[in-house]
Short mmCIF file of C-alpha atoms in Angstrom, two decimals:
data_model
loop_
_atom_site.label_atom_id
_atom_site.label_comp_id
_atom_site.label_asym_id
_atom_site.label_seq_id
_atom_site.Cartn_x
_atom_site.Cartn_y
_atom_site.Cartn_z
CA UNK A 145 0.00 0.00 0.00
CA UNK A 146 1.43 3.33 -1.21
CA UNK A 147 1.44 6.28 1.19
CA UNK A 148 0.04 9.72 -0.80
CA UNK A 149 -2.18 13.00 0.85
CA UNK A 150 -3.24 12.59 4.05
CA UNK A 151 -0.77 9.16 4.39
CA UNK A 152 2.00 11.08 3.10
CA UNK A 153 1.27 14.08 5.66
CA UNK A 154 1.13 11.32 8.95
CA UNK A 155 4.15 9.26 7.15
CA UNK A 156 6.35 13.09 8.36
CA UNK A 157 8.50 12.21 11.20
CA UNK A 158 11.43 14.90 10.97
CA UNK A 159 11.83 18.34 12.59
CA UNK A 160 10.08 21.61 11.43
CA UNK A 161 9.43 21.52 8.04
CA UNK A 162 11.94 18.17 7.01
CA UNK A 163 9.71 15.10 6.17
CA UNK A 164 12.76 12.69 7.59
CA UNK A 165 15.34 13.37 10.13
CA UNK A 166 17.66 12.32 7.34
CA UNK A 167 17.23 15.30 5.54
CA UNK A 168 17.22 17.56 8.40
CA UNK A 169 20.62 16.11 8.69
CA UNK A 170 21.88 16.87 5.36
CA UNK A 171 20.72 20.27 5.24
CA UNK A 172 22.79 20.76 8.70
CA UNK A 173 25.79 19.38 6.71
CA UNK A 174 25.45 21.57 4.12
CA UNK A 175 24.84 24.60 5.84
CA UNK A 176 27.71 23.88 7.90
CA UNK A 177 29.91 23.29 5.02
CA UNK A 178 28.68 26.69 2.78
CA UNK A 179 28.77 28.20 6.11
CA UNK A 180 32.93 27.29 6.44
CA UNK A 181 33.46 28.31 2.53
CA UNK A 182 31.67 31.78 2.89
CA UNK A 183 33.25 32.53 6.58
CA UNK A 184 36.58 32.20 4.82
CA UNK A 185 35.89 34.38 1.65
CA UNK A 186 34.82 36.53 4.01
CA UNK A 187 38.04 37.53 5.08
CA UNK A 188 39.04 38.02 1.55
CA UNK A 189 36.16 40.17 1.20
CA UNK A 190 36.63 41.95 4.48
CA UNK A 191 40.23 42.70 3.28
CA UNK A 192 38.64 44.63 -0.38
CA UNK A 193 35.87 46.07 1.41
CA UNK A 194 37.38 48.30 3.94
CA UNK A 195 35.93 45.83 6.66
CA UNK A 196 36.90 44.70 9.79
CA UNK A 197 37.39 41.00 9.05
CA UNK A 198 35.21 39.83 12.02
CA UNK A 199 32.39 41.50 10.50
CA UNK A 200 33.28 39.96 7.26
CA UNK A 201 33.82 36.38 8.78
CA UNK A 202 30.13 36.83 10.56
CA UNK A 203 28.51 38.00 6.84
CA UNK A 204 30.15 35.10 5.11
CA UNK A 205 28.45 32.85 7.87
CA UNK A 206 25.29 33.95 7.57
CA UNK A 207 24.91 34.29 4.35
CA UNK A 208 26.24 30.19 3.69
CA UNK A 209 24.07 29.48 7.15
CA UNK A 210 21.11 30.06 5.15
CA UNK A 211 20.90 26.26 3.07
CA UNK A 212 19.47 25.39 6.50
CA UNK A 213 16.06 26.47 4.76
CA UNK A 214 16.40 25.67 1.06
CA UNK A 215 13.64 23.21 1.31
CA UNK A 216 11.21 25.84 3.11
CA UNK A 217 12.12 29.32 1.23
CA UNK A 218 14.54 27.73 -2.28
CA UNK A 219 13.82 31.24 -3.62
CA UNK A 220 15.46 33.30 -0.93
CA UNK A 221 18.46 31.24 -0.91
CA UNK A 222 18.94 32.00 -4.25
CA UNK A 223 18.54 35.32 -3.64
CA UNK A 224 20.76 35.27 -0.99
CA UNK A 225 23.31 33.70 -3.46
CA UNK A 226 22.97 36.72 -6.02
CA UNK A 227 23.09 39.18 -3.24
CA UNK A 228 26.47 37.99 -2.10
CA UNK A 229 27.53 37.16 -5.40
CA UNK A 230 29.80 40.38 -6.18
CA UNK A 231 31.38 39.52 -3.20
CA UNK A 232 32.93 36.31 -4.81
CA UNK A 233 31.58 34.04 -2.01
CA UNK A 234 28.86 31.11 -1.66
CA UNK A 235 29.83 29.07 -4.60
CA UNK A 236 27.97 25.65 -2.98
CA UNK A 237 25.23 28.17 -1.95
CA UNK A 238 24.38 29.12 -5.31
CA UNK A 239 24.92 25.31 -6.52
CA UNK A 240 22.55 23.82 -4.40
CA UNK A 241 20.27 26.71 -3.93
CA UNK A 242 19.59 26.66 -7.76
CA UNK A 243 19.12 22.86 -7.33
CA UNK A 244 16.34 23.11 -5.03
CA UNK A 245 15.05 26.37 -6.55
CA UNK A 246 15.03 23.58 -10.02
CA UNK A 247 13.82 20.52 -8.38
CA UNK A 248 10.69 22.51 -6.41
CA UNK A 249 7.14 22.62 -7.73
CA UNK A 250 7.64 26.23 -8.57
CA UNK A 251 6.65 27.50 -11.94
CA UNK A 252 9.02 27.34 -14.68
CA UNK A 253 8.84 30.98 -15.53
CA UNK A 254 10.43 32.15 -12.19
CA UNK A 255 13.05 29.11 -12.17
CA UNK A 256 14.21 30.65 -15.50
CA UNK A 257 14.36 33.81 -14.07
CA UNK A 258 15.95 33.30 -11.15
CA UNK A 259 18.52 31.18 -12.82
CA UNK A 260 19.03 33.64 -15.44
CA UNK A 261 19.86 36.38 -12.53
CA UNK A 262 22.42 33.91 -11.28
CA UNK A 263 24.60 33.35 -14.25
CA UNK A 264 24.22 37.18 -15.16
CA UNK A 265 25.45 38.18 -11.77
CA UNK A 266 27.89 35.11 -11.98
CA UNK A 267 29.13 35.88 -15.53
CA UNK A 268 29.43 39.60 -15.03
CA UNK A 269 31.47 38.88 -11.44
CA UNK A 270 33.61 36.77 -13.46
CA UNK A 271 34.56 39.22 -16.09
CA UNK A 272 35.12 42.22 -13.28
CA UNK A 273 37.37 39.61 -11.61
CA UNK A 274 39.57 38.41 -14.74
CA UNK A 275 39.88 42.55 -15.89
CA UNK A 276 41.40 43.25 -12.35
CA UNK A 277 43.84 40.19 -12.44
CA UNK A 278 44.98 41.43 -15.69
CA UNK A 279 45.39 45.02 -14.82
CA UNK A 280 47.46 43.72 -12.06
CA UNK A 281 49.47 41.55 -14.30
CA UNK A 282 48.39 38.39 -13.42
CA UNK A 283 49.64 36.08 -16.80
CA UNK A 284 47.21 33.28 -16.05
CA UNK A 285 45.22 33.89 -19.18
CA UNK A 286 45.59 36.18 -22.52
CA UNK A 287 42.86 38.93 -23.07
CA UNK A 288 40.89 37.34 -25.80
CA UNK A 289 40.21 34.67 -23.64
CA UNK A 290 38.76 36.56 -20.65
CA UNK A 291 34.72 36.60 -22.07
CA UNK A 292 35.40 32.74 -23.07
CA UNK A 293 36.21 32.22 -19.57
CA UNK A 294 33.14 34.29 -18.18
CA UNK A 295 30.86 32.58 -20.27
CA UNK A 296 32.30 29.10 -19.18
CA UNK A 297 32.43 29.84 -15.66
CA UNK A 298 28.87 31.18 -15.31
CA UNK A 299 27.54 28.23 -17.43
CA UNK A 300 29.43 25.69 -15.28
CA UNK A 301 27.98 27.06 -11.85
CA UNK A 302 24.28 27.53 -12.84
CA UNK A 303 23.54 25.24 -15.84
CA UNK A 304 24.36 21.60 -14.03
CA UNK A 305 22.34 22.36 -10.84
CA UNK A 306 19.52 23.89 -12.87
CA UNK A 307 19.33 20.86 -15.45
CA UNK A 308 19.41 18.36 -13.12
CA UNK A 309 17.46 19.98 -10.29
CA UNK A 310 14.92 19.97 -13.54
CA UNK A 311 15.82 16.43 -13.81
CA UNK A 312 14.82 15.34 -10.60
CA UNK A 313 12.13 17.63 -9.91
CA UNK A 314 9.86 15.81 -13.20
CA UNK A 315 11.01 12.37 -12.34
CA UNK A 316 9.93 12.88 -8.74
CA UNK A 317 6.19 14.38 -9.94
CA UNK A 318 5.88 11.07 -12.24
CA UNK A 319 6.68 9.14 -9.45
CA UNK A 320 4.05 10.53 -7.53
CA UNK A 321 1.72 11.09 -10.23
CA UNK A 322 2.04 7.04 -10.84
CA UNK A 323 1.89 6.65 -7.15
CA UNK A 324 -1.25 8.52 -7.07
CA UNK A 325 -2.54 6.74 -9.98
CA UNK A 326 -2.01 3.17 -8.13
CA UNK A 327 -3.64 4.53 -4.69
CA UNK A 328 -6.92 5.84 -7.32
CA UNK A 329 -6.31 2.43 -9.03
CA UNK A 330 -6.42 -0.15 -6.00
CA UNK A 331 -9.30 2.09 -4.15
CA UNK A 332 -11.44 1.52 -7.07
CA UNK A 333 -10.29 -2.49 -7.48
CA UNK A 334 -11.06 -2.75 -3.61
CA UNK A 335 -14.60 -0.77 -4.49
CA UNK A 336 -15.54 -3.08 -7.41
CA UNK A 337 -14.31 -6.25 -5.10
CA UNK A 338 -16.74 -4.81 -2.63
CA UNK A 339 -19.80 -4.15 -5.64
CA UNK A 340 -19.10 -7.67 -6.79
CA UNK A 341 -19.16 -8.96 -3.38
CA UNK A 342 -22.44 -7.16 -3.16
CA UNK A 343 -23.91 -8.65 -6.48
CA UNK A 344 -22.87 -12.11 -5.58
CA UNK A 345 -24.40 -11.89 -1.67
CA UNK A 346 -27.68 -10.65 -3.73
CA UNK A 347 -27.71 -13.46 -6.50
CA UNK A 348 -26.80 -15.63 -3.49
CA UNK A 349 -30.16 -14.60 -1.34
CA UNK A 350 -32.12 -14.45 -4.37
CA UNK A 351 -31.11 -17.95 -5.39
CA UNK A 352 -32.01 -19.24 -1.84
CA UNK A 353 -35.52 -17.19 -2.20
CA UNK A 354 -35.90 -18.91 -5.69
CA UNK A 355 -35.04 -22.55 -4.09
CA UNK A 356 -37.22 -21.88 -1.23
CA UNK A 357 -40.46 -20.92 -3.19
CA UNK A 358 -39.76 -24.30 -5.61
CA UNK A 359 -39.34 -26.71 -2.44
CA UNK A 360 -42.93 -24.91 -0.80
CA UNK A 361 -44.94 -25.33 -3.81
CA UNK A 362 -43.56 -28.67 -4.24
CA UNK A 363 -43.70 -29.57 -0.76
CA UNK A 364 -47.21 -27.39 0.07
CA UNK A 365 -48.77 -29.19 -2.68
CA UNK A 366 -47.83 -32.64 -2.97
CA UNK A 367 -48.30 -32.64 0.72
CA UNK A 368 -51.86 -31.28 1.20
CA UNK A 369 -53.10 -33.83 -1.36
CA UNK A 370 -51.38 -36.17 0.46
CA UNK A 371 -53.31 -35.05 3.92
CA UNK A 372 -56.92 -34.63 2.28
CA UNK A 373 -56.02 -38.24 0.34
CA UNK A 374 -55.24 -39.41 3.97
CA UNK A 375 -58.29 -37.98 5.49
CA UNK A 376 -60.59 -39.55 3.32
CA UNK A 377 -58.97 -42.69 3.23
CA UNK A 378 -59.56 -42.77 7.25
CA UNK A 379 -63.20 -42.14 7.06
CA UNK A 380 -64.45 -44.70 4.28
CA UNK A 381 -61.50 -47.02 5.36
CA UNK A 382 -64.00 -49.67 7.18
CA UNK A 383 -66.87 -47.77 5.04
CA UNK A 384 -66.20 -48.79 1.15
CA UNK A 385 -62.87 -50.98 1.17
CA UNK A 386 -62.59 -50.16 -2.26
CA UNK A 387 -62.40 -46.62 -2.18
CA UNK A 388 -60.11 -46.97 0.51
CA UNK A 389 -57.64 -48.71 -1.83
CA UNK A 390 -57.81 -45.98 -4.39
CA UNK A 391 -57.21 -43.29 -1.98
CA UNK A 392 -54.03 -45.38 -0.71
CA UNK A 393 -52.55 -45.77 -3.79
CA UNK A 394 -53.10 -42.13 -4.60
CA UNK A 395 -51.36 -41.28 -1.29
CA UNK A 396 -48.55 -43.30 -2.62
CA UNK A 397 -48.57 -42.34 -6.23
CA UNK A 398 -48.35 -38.11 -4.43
CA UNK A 399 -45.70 -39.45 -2.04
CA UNK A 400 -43.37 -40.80 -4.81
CA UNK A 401 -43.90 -37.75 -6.55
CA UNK A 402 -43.33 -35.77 -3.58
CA UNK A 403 -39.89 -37.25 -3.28
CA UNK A 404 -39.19 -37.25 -7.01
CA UNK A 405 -39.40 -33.24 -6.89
CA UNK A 406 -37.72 -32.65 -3.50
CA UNK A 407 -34.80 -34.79 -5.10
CA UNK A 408 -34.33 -32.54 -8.43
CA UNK A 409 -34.52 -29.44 -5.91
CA UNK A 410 -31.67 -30.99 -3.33
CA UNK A 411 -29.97 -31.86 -6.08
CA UNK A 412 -29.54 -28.53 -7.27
CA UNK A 413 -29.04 -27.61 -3.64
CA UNK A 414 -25.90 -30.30 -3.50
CA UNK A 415 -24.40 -28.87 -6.41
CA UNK A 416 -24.25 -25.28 -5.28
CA UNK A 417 -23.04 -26.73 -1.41
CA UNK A 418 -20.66 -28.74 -2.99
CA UNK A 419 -19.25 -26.05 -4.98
CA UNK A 420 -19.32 -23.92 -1.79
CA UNK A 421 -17.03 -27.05 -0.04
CA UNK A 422 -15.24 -27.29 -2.40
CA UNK A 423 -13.89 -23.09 -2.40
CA UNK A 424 -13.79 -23.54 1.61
CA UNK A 425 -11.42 -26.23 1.15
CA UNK A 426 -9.17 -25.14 -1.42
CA UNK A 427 -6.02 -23.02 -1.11
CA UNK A 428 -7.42 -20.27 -3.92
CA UNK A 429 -10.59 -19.11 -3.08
CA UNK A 430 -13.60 -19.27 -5.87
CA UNK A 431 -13.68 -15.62 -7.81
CA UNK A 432 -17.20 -13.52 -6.65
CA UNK A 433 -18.14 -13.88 -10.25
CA UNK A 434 -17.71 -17.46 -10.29
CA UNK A 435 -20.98 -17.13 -7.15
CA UNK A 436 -23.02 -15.35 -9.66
CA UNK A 437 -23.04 -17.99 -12.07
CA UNK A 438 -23.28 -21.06 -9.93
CA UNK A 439 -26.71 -19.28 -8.72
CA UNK A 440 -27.35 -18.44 -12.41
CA UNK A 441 -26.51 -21.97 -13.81
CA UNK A 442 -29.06 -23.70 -10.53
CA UNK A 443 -31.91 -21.00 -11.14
CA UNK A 444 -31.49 -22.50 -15.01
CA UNK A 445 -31.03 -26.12 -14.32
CA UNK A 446 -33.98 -26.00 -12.25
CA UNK A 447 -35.90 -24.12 -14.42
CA UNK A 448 -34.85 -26.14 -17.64
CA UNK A 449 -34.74 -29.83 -15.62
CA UNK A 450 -38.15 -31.47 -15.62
CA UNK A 451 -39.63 -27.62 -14.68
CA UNK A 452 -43.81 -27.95 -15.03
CA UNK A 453 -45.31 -26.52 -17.66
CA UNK A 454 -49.17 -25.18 -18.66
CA UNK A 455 -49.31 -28.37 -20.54
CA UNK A 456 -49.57 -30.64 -17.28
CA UNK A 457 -52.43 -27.91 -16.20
CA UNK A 458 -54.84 -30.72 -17.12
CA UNK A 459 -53.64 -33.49 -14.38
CA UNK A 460 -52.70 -31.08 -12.06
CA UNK A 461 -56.92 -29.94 -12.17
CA UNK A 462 -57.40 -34.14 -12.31
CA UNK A 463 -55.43 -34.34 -9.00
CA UNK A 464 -57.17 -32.02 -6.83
CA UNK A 465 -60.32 -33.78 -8.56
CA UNK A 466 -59.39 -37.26 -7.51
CA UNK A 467 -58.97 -35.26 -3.73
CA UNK A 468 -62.62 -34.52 -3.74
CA UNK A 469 -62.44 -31.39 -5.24
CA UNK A 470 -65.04 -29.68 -7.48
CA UNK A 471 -62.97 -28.24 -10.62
CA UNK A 472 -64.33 -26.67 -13.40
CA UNK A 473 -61.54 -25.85 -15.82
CA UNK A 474 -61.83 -23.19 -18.73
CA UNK A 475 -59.42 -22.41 -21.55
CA UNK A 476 -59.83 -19.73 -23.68
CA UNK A 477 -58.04 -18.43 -26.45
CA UNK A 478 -55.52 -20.32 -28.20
CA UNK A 479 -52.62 -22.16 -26.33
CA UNK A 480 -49.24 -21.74 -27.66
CA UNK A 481 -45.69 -21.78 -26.48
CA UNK A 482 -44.33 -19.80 -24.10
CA UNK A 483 -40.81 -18.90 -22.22
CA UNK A 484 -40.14 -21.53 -19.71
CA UNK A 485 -40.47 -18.89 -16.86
CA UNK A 486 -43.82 -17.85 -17.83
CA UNK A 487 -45.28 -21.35 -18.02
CA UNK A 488 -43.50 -22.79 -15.12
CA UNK A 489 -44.86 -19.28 -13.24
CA UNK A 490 -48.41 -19.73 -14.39
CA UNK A 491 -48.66 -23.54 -13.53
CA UNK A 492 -47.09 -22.83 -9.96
CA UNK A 493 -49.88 -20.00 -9.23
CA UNK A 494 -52.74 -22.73 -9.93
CA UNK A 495 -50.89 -25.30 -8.28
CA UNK A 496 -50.95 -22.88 -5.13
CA UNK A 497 -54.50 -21.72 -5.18
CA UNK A 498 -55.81 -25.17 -5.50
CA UNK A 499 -53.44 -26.05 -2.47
CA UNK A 500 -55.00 -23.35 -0.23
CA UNK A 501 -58.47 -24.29 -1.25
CA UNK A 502 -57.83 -27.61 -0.04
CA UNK A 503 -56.13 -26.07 3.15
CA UNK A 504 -58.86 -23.48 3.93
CA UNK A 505 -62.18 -24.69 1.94
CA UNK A 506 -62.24 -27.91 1.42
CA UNK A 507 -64.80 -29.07 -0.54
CA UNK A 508 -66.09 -25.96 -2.39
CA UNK A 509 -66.62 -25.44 -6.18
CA UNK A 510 -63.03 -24.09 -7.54
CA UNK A 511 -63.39 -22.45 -11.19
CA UNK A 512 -59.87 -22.40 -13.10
CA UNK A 513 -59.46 -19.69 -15.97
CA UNK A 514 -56.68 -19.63 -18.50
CA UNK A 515 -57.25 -16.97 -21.20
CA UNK A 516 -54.46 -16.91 -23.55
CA UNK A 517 -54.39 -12.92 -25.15
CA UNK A 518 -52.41 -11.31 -27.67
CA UNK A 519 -49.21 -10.05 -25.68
CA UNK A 520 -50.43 -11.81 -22.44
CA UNK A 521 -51.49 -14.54 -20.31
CA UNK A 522 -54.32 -15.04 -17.39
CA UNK A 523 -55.28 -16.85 -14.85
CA UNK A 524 -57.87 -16.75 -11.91
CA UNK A 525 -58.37 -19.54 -9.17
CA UNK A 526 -62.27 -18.81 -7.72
CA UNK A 527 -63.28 -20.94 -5.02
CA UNK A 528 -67.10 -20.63 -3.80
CA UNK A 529 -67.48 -20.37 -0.21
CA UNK A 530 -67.22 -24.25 1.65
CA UNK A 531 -69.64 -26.23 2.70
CA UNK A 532 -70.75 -27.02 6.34
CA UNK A 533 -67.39 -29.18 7.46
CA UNK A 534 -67.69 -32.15 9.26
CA UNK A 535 -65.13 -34.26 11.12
CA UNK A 536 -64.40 -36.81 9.09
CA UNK A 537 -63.85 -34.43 6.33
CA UNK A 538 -61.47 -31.92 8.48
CA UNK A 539 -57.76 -32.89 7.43
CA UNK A 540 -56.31 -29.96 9.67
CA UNK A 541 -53.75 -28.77 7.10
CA UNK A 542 -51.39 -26.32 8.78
CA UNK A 543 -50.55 -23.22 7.23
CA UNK A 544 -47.26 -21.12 6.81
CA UNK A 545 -48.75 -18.02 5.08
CA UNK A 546 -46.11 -18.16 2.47
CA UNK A 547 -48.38 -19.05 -0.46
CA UNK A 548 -49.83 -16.27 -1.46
CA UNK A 549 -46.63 -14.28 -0.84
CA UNK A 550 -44.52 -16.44 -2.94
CA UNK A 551 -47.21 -16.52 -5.69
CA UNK A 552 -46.92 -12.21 -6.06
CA UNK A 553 -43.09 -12.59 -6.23
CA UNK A 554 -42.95 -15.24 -8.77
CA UNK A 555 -45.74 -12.97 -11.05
CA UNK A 556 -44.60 -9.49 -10.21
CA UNK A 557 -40.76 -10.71 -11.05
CA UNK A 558 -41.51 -11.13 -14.46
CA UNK A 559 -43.34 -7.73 -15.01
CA UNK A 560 -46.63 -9.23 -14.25
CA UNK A 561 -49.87 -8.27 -11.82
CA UNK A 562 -51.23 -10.56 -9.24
CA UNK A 563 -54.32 -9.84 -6.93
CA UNK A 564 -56.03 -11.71 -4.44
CA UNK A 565 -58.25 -11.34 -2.13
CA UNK A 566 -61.85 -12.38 -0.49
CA UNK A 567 -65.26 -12.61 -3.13
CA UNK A 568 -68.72 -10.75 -2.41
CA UNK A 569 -70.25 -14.02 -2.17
CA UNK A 570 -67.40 -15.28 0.92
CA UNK A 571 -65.21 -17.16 -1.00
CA UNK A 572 -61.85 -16.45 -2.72
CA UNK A 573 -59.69 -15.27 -6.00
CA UNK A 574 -56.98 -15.45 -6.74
CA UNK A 575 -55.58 -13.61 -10.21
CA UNK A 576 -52.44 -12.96 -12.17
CA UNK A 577 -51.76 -11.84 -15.58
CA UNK A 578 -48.30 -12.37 -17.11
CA UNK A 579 -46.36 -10.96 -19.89
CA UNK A 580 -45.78 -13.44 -22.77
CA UNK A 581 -42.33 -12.58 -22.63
CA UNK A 582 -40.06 -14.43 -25.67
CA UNK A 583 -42.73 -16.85 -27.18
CA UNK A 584 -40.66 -19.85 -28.61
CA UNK A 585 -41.00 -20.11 -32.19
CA UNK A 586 -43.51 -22.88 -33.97
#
């Protein structure tokens, strides 16, 4: 993890204004050093100047003291270094004040101007200087070479420190720039790891909701016909022997299929665990995208696997009719194919409005309507109120009150309405129109 802004600020352990003790330590050095070199031009100066040398030792100091704030004020250092300039002093002042002056995130208009002062003070000191060695008669070099000279000397003092102050002033802004650019990148990786963790968690719950309303329709229906099947049986048992036959092997004919459903839905419920082992037990863990499409593949599988249809509408009506129940079926319009979803939707709302007739009015008249429309489909589950119960008839069916919630969020997830509720004449409806979604060609 990179350190940048607020980071970078807590990451400052040094003194004052110095990020690092380190660097507090080299600006000491060099202040101490500059401070040595200018203390002992000053004397020179002193001497030319008329001054005591004392006072010329002290300047000298001073004015090389001050690289103890290049990092804080670059531009008065350099200053500083033109100032004293005439007085032939502070060569490593000027050097590494222009450095800093170059390498700071200054703009480039007063580096160049500042650095242009420097070599013009630097250039026309150097001249002045050569003049009076040759008027005293000093043969170190020949007259025509004196502005050669100049010109090298204040090129060699201010160009290097400039150039590669410039140097490592940009190198240093990339490398924060691409530092930056990291800490931006891995904040939005860590915020798209957190998203997908989101997305997966929701296909996750809504996988387990979509498993969950399977297994209680299953379960709810299979179940009650089992208990009215088991009722009946128990009053004509000793009755009509015959009867009582029928009704056991229709209690056994439900219980097989019972178990043939609730084994397609744990089986899809084993694959997804398994997979889930499977990433607990392994040394890499299983991507979040890879959760997405297990839940995506099981909500197919189960879907596409043996998944009812409107086409079984017909013994689904003949099994709550072989319960006892009165149903009149109606079909109107003409039946065609559907997406899977919409069929496997429709037949599950039936399947649980016939179940809570025969939890909570056994024995009325149900009416089933399928109307097959244009861009839609119907269907409405009437029962009539029930007749006068008796005891023998009374299978107690318990009820979880998740029907009639599971039946709205199957409907109203595929852009459909569903409505339910008591009749005038005290018994019940239940309706839902659907979408026809993708109709399958033929």
């Amino acid at each position: 993890m990179t350190t940048t802004g607020d980071d970078r600020t807590t990451a400052m352990t040094g003194p004052w204004w110095w990020e690092r003790w380190r660097g507090a330590a080299l600006d000491v050095g060099l202040a101490l050093l500059s401070a040595a070199e200018c203390g002992a031009e000053g004397v020179a100066f002193a001497r030319d100047a008329g001054l005591p040398v004392p006072v010329g030792v002290g300047f000298g100091v001073l004015a090389g003291a001050s690289l103890l704030i290049r990092r804080r004020w670059p531009i008065a250092v350099v200053l500083i270094s033109i100032a004293i300039t005439p007085a032939q002093m502070g060569v490593l002042l000027t050097v590494v004040g222009l450095y800093t002056l170059a390498a700071s995130e200054l703009p480039r208009r007063i580096i160049g101007a500042l650095a242009g002062m420097s070599m013009a003070g630097t250039l026309v000191v150097a001249l002045v200087r050569a003049n009076q060695d040759m008027a005293e008669g000093s043969p170190s070099i020949g007259s025509e070479f004196i502005p050669f000279f100049a010109v090298t000397a204040a090129v060699g003092v201010t160009a290097p420190p400039v150039l590669l102050g410039l140097y490592v002033g940009a190198r240093r802004r990339l490398v924060e720039g691409m530092r930056e650019r990291a800490d931006s990148l891995e904040r939005e990786l860590q915020l798209l790891a957190e998203r997908a963790e989101e997305r997966a968690e929701w296909a996750r719950n809504e996988e387990r909701t979509r498993i969950a309303r399977e297994m209680h329709d299953v379960v709810a229906h299979r179940v009650s016909l089992m208990v009215v099947h088991a009722a009946a049986l128990q009053a004509v048992a000793r009755k009509d022997p015959e009867k009582a036959v029928r009704n056991a092997a229709l209690v056994g004919d439900m219980g097989r299929q019972a178990l043939t459903e609730l084994r397609e839905m744990l089986g899809v419920l084993r694959t997804v665990d398994g997979t889930k082992a499977k990433t607990e037990t392994s040394a890499e863990p299983l991507p979040l995208a890879a959760v997405g499409f297990a839940a995506a593949a099981a909500a197919s599988r189960a879907v596409d696997e043996d998944g009812p249809s409107l086409a079984e509408l017909d013994e689904l009506v003949g099994q709550s009719r072989a319960a006892g129940m009165a149903v009149d079926l109606s079909v109107e319009g003409d039946p065609r194919d559907y997406a899977a979803e919409v069929e496997q939707t429709a037949y599950r709302v039936v399947q649980e409005a016939l179940t809570n007739v025969h939890k909570h009015a056994a024995g009325a008249k149900t009416y089933v309507r399928l109307a097959h429309r244009h861009a839609e489909i119907a269907m409405q589950v009437e029962n009539e109120p029930p007749p006068e119960a008796d005891a023998s008839a009374d299978a107690r069916l318990p009820s979880g009150g998740n029907g009639l919630v599971g039946m709205k969020e199957r409907v109203t997830g595929l852009g459909g309405v569903f409505v339910s509720g008591p009749t005038d004449g005290g018994g019940f409806r239940v309706s839902a129109v659907l979408p026809a979604g993708a109709v399958a060609a033929g």
